[in-house]
PDB file of C-alpha atoms in Angstrom:
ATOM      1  CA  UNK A 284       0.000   0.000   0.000  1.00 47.00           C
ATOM      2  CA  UNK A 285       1.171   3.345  -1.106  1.00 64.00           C
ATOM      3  CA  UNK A 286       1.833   5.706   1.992  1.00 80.00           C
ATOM      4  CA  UNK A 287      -0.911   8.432   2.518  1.00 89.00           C
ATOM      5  CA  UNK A 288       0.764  11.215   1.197  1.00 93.00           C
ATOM      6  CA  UNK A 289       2.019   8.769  -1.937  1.00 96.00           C
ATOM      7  CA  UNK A 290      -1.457   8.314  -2.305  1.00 95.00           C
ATOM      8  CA  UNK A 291      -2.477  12.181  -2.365  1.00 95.00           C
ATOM      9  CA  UNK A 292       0.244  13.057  -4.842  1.00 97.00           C
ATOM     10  CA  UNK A 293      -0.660  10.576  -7.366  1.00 97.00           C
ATOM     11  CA  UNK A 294      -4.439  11.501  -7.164  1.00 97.00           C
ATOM     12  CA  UNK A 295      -3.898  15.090  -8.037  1.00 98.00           C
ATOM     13  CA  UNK A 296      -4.908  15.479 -11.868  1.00 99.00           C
ATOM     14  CA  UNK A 297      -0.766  16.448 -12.931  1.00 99.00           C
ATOM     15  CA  UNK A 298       1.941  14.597 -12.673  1.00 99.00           C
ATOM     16  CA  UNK A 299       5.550  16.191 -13.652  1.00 99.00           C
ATOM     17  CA  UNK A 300       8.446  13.904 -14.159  1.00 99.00           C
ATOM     18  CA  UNK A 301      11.836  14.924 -13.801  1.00 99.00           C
ATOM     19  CA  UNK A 302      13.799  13.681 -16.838  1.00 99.00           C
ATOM     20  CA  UNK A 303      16.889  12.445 -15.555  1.00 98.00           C
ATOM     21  CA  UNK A 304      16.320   9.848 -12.980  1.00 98.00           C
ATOM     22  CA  UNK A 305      12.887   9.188 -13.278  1.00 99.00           C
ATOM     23  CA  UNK A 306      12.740   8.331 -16.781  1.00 99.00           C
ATOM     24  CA  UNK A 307      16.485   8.062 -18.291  1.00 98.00           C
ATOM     25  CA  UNK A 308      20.015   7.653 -16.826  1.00 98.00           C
ATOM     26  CA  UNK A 309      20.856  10.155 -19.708  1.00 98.00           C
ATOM     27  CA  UNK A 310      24.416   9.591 -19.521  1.00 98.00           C
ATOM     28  CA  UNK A 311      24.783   6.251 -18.893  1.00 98.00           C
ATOM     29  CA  UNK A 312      26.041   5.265 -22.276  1.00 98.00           C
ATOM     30  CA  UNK A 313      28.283   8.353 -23.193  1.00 98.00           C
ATOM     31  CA  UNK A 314      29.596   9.665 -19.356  1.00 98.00           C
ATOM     32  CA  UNK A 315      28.812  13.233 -17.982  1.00 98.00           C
ATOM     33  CA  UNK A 316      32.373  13.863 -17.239  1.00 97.00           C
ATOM     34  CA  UNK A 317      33.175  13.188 -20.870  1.00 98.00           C
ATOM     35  CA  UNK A 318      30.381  15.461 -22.506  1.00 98.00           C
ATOM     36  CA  UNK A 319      31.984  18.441 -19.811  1.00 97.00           C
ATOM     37  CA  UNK A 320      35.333  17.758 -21.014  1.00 96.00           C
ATOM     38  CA  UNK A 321      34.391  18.430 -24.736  1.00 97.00           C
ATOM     39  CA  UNK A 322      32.631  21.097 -23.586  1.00 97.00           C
ATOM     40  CA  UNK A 323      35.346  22.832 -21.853  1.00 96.00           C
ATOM     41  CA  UNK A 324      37.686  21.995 -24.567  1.00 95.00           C
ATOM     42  CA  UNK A 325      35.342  24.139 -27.129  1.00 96.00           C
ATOM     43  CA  UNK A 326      35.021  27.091 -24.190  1.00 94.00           C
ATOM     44  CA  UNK A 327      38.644  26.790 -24.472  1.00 92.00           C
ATOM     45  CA  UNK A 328      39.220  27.213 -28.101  1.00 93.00           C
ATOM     46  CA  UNK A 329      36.109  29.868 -28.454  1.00 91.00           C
ATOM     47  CA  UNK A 330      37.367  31.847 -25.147  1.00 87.00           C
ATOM     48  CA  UNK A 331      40.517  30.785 -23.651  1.00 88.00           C
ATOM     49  CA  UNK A 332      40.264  33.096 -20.535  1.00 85.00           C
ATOM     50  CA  UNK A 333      37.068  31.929 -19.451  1.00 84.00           C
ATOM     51  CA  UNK A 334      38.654  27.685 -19.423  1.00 83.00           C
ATOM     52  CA  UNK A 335      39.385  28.614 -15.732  1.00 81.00           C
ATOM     53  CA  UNK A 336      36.571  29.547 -15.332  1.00 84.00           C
ATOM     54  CA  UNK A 337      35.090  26.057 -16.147  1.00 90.00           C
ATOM     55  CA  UNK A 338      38.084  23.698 -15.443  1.00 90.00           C
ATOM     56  CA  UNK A 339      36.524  22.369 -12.310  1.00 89.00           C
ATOM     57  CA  UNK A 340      33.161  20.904 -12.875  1.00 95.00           C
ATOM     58  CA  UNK A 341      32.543  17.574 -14.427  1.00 95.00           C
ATOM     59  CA  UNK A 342      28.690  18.610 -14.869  1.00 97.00           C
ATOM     60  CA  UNK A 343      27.748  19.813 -18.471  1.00 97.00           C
ATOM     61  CA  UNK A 344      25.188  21.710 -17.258  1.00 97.00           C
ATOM     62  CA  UNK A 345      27.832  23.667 -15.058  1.00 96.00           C
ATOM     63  CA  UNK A 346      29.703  24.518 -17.886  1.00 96.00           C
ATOM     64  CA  UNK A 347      26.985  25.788 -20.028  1.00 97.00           C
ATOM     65  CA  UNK A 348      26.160  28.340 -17.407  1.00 96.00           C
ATOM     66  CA  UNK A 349      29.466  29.547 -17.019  1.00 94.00           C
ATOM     67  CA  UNK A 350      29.862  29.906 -20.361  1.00 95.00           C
ATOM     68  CA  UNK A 351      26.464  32.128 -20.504  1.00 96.00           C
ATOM     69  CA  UNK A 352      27.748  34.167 -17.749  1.00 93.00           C
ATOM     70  CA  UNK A 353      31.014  34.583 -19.748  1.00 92.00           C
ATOM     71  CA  UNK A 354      29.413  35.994 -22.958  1.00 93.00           C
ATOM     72  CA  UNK A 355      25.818  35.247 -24.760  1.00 95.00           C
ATOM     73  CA  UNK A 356      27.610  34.213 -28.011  1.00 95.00           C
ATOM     74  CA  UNK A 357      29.547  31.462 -26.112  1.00 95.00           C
ATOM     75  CA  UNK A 358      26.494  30.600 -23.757  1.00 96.00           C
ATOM     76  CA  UNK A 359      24.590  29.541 -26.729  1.00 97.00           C
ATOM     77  CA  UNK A 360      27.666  28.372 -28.769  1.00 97.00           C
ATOM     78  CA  UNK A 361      28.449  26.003 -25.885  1.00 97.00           C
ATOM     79  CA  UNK A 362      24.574  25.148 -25.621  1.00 98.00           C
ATOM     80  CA  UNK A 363      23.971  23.853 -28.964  1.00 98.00           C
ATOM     81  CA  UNK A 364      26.929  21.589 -28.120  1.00 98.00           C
ATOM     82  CA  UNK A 365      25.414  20.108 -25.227  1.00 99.00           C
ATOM     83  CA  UNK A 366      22.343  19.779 -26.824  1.00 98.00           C
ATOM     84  CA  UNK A 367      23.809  17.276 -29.347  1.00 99.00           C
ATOM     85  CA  UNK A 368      25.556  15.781 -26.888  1.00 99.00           C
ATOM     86  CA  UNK A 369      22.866  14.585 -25.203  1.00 99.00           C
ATOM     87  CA  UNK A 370      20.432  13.830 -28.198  1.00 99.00           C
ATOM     88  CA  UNK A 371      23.742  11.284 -28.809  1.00 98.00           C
ATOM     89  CA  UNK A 372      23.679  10.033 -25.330  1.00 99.00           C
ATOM     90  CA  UNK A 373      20.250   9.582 -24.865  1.00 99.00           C
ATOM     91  CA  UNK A 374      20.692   7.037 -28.148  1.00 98.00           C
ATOM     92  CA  UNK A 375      23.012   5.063 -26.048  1.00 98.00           C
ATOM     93  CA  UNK A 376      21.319   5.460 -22.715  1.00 98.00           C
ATOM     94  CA  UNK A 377      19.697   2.094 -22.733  1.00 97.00           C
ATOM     95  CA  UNK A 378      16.367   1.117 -21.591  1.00 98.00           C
ATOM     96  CA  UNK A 379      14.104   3.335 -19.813  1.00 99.00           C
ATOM     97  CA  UNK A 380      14.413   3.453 -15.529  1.00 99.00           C
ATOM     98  CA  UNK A 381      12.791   0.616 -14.248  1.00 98.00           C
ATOM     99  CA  UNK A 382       9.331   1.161 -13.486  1.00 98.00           C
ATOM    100  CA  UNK A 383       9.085   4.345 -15.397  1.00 99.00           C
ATOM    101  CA  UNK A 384       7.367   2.921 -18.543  1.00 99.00           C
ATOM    102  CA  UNK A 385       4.670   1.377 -16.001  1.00 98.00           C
ATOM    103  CA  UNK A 386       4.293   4.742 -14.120  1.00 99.00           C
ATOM    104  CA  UNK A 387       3.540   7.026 -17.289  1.00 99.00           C
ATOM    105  CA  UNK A 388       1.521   3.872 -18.711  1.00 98.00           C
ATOM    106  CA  UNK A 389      -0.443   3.583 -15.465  1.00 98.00           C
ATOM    107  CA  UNK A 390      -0.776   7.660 -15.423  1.00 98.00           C
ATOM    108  CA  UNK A 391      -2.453   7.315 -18.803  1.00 98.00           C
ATOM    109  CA  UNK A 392      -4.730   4.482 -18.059  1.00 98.00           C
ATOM    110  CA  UNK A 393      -6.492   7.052 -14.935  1.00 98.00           C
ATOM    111  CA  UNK A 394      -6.605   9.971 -16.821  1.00 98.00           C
ATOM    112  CA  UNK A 395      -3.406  11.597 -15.321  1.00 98.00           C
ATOM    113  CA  UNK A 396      -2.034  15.349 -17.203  1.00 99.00           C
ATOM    114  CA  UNK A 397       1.911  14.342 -18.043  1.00 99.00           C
ATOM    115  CA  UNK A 398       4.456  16.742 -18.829  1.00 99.00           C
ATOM    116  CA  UNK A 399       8.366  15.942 -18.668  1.00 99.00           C
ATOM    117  CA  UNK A 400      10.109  18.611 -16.675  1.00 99.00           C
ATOM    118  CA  UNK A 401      13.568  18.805 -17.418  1.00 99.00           C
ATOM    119  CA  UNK A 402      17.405  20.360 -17.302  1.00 99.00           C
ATOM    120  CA  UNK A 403      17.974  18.549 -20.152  1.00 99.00           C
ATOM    121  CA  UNK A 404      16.757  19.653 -23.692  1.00 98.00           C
ATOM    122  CA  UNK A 405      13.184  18.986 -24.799  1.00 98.00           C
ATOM    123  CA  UNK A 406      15.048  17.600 -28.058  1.00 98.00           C
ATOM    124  CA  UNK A 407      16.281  15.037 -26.171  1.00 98.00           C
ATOM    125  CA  UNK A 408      13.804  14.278 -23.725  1.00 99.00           C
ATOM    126  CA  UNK A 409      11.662  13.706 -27.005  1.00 99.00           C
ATOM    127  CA  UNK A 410      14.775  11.916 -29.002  1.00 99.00           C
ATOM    128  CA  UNK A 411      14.278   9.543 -25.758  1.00 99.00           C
ATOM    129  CA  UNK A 412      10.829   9.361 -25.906  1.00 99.00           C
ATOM    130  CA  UNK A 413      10.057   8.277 -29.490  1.00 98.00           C
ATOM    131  CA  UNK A 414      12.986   5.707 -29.360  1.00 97.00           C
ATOM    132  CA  UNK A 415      11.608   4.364 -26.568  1.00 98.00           C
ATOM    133  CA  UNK A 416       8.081   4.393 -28.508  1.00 98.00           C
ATOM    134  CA  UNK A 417       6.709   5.944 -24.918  1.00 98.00           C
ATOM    135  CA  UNK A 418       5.990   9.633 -26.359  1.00 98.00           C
ATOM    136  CA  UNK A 419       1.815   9.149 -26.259  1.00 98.00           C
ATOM    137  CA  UNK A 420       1.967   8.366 -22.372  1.00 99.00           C
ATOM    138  CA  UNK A 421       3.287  12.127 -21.977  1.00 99.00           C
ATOM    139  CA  UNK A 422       1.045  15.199 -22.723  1.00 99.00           C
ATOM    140  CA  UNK A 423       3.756  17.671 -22.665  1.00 99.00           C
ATOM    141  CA  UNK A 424       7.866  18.197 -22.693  1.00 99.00           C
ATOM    142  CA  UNK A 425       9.413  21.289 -21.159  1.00 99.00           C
ATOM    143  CA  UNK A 426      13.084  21.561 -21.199  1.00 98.00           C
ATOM    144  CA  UNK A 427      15.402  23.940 -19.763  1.00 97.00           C
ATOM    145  CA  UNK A 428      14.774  27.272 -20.984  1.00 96.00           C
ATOM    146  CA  UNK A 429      16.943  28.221 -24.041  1.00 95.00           C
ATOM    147  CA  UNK A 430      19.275  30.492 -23.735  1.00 96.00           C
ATOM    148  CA  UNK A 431      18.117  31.040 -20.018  1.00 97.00           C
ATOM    149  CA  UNK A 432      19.969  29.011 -17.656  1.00 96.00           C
ATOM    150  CA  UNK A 433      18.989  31.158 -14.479  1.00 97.00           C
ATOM    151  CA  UNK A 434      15.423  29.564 -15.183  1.00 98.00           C
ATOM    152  CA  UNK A 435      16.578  25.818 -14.648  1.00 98.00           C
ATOM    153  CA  UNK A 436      15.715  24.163 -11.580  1.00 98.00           C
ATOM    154  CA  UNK A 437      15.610  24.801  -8.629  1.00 98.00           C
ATOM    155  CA  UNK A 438      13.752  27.696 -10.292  1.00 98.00           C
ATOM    156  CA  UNK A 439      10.570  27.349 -10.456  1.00 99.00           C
ATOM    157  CA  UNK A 440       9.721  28.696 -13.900  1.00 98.00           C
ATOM    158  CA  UNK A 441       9.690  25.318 -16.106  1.00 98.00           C
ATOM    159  CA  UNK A 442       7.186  23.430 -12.930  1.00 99.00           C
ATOM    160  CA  UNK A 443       4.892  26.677 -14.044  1.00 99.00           C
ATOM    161  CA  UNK A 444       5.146  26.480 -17.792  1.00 99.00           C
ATOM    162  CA  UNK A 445       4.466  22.558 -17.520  1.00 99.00           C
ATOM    163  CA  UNK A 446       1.027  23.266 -15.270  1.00 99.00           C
ATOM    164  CA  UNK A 447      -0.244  25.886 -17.780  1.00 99.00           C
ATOM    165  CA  UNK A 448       0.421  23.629 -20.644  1.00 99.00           C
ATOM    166  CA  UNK A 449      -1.870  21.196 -18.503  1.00 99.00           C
ATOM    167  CA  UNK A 450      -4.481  23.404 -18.456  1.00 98.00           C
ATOM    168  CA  UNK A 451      -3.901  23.068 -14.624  1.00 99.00           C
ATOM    169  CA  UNK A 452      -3.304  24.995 -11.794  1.00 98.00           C
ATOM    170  CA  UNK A 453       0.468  24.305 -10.506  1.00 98.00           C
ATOM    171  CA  UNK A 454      -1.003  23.034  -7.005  1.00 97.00           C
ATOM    172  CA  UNK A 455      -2.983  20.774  -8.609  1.00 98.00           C
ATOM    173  CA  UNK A 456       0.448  19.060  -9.765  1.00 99.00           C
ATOM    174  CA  UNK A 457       2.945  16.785  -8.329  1.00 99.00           C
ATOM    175  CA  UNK A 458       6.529  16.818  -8.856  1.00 99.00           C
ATOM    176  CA  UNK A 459       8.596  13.297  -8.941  1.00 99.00           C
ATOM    177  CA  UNK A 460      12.422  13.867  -9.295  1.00 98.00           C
ATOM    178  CA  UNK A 461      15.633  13.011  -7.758  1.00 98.00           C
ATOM    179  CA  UNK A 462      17.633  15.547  -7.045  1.00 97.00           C
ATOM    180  CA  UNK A 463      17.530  18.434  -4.806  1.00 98.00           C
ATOM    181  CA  UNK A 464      16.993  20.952  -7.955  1.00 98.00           C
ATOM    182  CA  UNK A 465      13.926  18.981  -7.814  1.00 98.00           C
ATOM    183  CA  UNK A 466      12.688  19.479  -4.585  1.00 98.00           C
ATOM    184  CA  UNK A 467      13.678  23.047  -4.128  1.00 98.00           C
ATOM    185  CA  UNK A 468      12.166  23.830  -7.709  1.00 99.00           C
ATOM    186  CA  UNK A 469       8.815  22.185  -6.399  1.00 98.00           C
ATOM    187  CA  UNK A 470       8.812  23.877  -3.190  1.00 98.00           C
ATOM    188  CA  UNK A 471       9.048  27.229  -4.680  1.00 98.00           C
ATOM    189  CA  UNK A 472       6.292  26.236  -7.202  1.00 98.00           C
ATOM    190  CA  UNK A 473       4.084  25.087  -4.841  1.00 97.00           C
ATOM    191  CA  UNK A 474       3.747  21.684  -5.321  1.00 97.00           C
ATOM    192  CA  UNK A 475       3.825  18.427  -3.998  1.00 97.00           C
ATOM    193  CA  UNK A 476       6.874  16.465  -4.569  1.00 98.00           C
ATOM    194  CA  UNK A 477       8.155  13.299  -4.698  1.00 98.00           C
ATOM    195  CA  UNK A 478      11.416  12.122  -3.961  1.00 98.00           C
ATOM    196  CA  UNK A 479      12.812   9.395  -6.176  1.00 98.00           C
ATOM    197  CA  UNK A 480      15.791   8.086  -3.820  1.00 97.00           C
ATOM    198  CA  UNK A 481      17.763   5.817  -6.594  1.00 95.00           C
ATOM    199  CA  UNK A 482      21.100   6.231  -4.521  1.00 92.00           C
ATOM    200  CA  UNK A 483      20.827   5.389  -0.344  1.00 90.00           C
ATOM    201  CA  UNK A 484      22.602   8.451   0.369  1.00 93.00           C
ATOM    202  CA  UNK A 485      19.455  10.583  -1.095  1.00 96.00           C
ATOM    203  CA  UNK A 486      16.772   9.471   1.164  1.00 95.00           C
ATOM    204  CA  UNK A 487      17.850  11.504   3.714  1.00 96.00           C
ATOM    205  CA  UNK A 488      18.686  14.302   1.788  1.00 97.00           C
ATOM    206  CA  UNK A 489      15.025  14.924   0.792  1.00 97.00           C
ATOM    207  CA  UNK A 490      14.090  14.221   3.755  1.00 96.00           C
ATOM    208  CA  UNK A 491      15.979  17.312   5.233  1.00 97.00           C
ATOM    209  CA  UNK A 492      15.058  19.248   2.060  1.00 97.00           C
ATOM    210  CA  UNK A 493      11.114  17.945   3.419  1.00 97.00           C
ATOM    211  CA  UNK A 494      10.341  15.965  -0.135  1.00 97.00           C
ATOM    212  CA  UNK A 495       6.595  14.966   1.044  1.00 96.00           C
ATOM    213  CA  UNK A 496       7.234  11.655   0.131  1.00 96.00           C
ATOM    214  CA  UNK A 497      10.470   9.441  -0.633  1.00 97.00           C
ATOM    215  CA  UNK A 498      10.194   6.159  -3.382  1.00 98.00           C
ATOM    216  CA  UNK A 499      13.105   4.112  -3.867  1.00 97.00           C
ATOM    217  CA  UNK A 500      11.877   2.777  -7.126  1.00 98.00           C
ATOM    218  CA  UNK A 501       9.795   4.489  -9.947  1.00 98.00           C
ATOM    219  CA  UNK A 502       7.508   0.628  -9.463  1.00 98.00           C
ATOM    220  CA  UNK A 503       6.144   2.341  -6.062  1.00 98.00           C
ATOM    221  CA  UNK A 504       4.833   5.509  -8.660  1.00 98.00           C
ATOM    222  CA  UNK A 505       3.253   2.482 -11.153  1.00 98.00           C
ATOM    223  CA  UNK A 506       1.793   0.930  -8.023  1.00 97.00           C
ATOM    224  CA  UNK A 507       0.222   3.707  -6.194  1.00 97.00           C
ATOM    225  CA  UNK A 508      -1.212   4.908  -9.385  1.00 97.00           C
ATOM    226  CA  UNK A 509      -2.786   1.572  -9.930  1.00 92.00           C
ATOM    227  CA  UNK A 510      -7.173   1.535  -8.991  1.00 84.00           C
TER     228      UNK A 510
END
């Protein structure tokens, strides 16, 4: 049996999925830390003094912001680079997170709202989607804002584009994700949130960042969602 609150977040008429995680380990198939070294090399060659700038994060998404906050040209320059990047990881990504296929299937079957929420590009969040042949169990795909990496998560901004989209009211949404971004993005929207815990070391985390509930597997989503 699905815990109360579980229960509560699953019956509201939205549900927004975090993209990474929840749905895709979008790197598992062409590393993170490799996709940030490319990146920094191409910083590098576009803007040599901003590569300190950028030399010590291993997250892409880290170095596309810096690169923004170096110069708009190289933001976006840097941007489109990641955005292939992980269109061609997302090929190699493998199967879908266990118990994600049964969680937007079982959304579908009760008449859930679904919108992807992600970080990530809606190109590849889609390029995902249709390879997977799972694109008709979601309603709606908002990626990172382009050109605007201030609006990512844990802004709120993409949790409120995804509810309008919806036709819904952002309350009337739940968030699932698994990372703090996630969390603090759904607190400051306003809505319920879920906690995927896929690593031990999480669980606490959102419990101290007060996630309203905490899965360990995207199956517990499928099963509370289940009549």
């Amino acid at each position: 049996m699905p815990s109360n609150e579980l229960a509560r977040a699953m019956a509201l008429p939205g549900l927004l999925f975090d993209f990474d995680g929840p749905v895709c380990d979008v790197f598992a198939g062409l590393p993170a830390p490799q996709v940030a070294h490319e990146l920094k090399e191409l910083v590098a060659s576009c803007l040599p003094s901003a590569r300190v700038d950028v030399e010590a994060t291993d997250d892409p998404l880290v170095v596309m912001s810096v690169a923004y906050k170096a110069g708009p040209q190289l933001g976006a320059e840097i941007e489109r680079a990641l955005m292939a990047a992980e269109v061609a990881a997302v090929a190699v990504a493998g199967d879908p997170t266990p118990g994600a296929v049964q969680s937007l299937r079982e959304a579908r079957a009760v008449g859930r709202r679904v919108a992807v929420v992600s970080n990530n590009s809606a190109e590849c969040v889609h390029a995902f989607l249709e390879r997977q042949a799972i694109g008709h169990y979601v309603d709606h795909i908002v990626g990172r804002p382009s050109g605007q990496p201030d609006l990512m998560k844990p802004e709120p901004f993409s949790l409120h584009k995804a509810a309008d989209l919806l036709g819904l009211q952002v309350s009337e949404c739940a968030m699932i994700g698994d990372s703090l971004t996630d969390i603090q993005a759904a607190h400051a929207a306003g809505t319920i949130v879920v906690g995927y815990a896929n690593k031990p070391r999480k669980r606490q985390a959102f419990v101290e960042a007060g996630a309203d509930c905490i899965v360990d597997g995207m199956d517990e989503i499928a099963s509370a969602l289940r009549p």
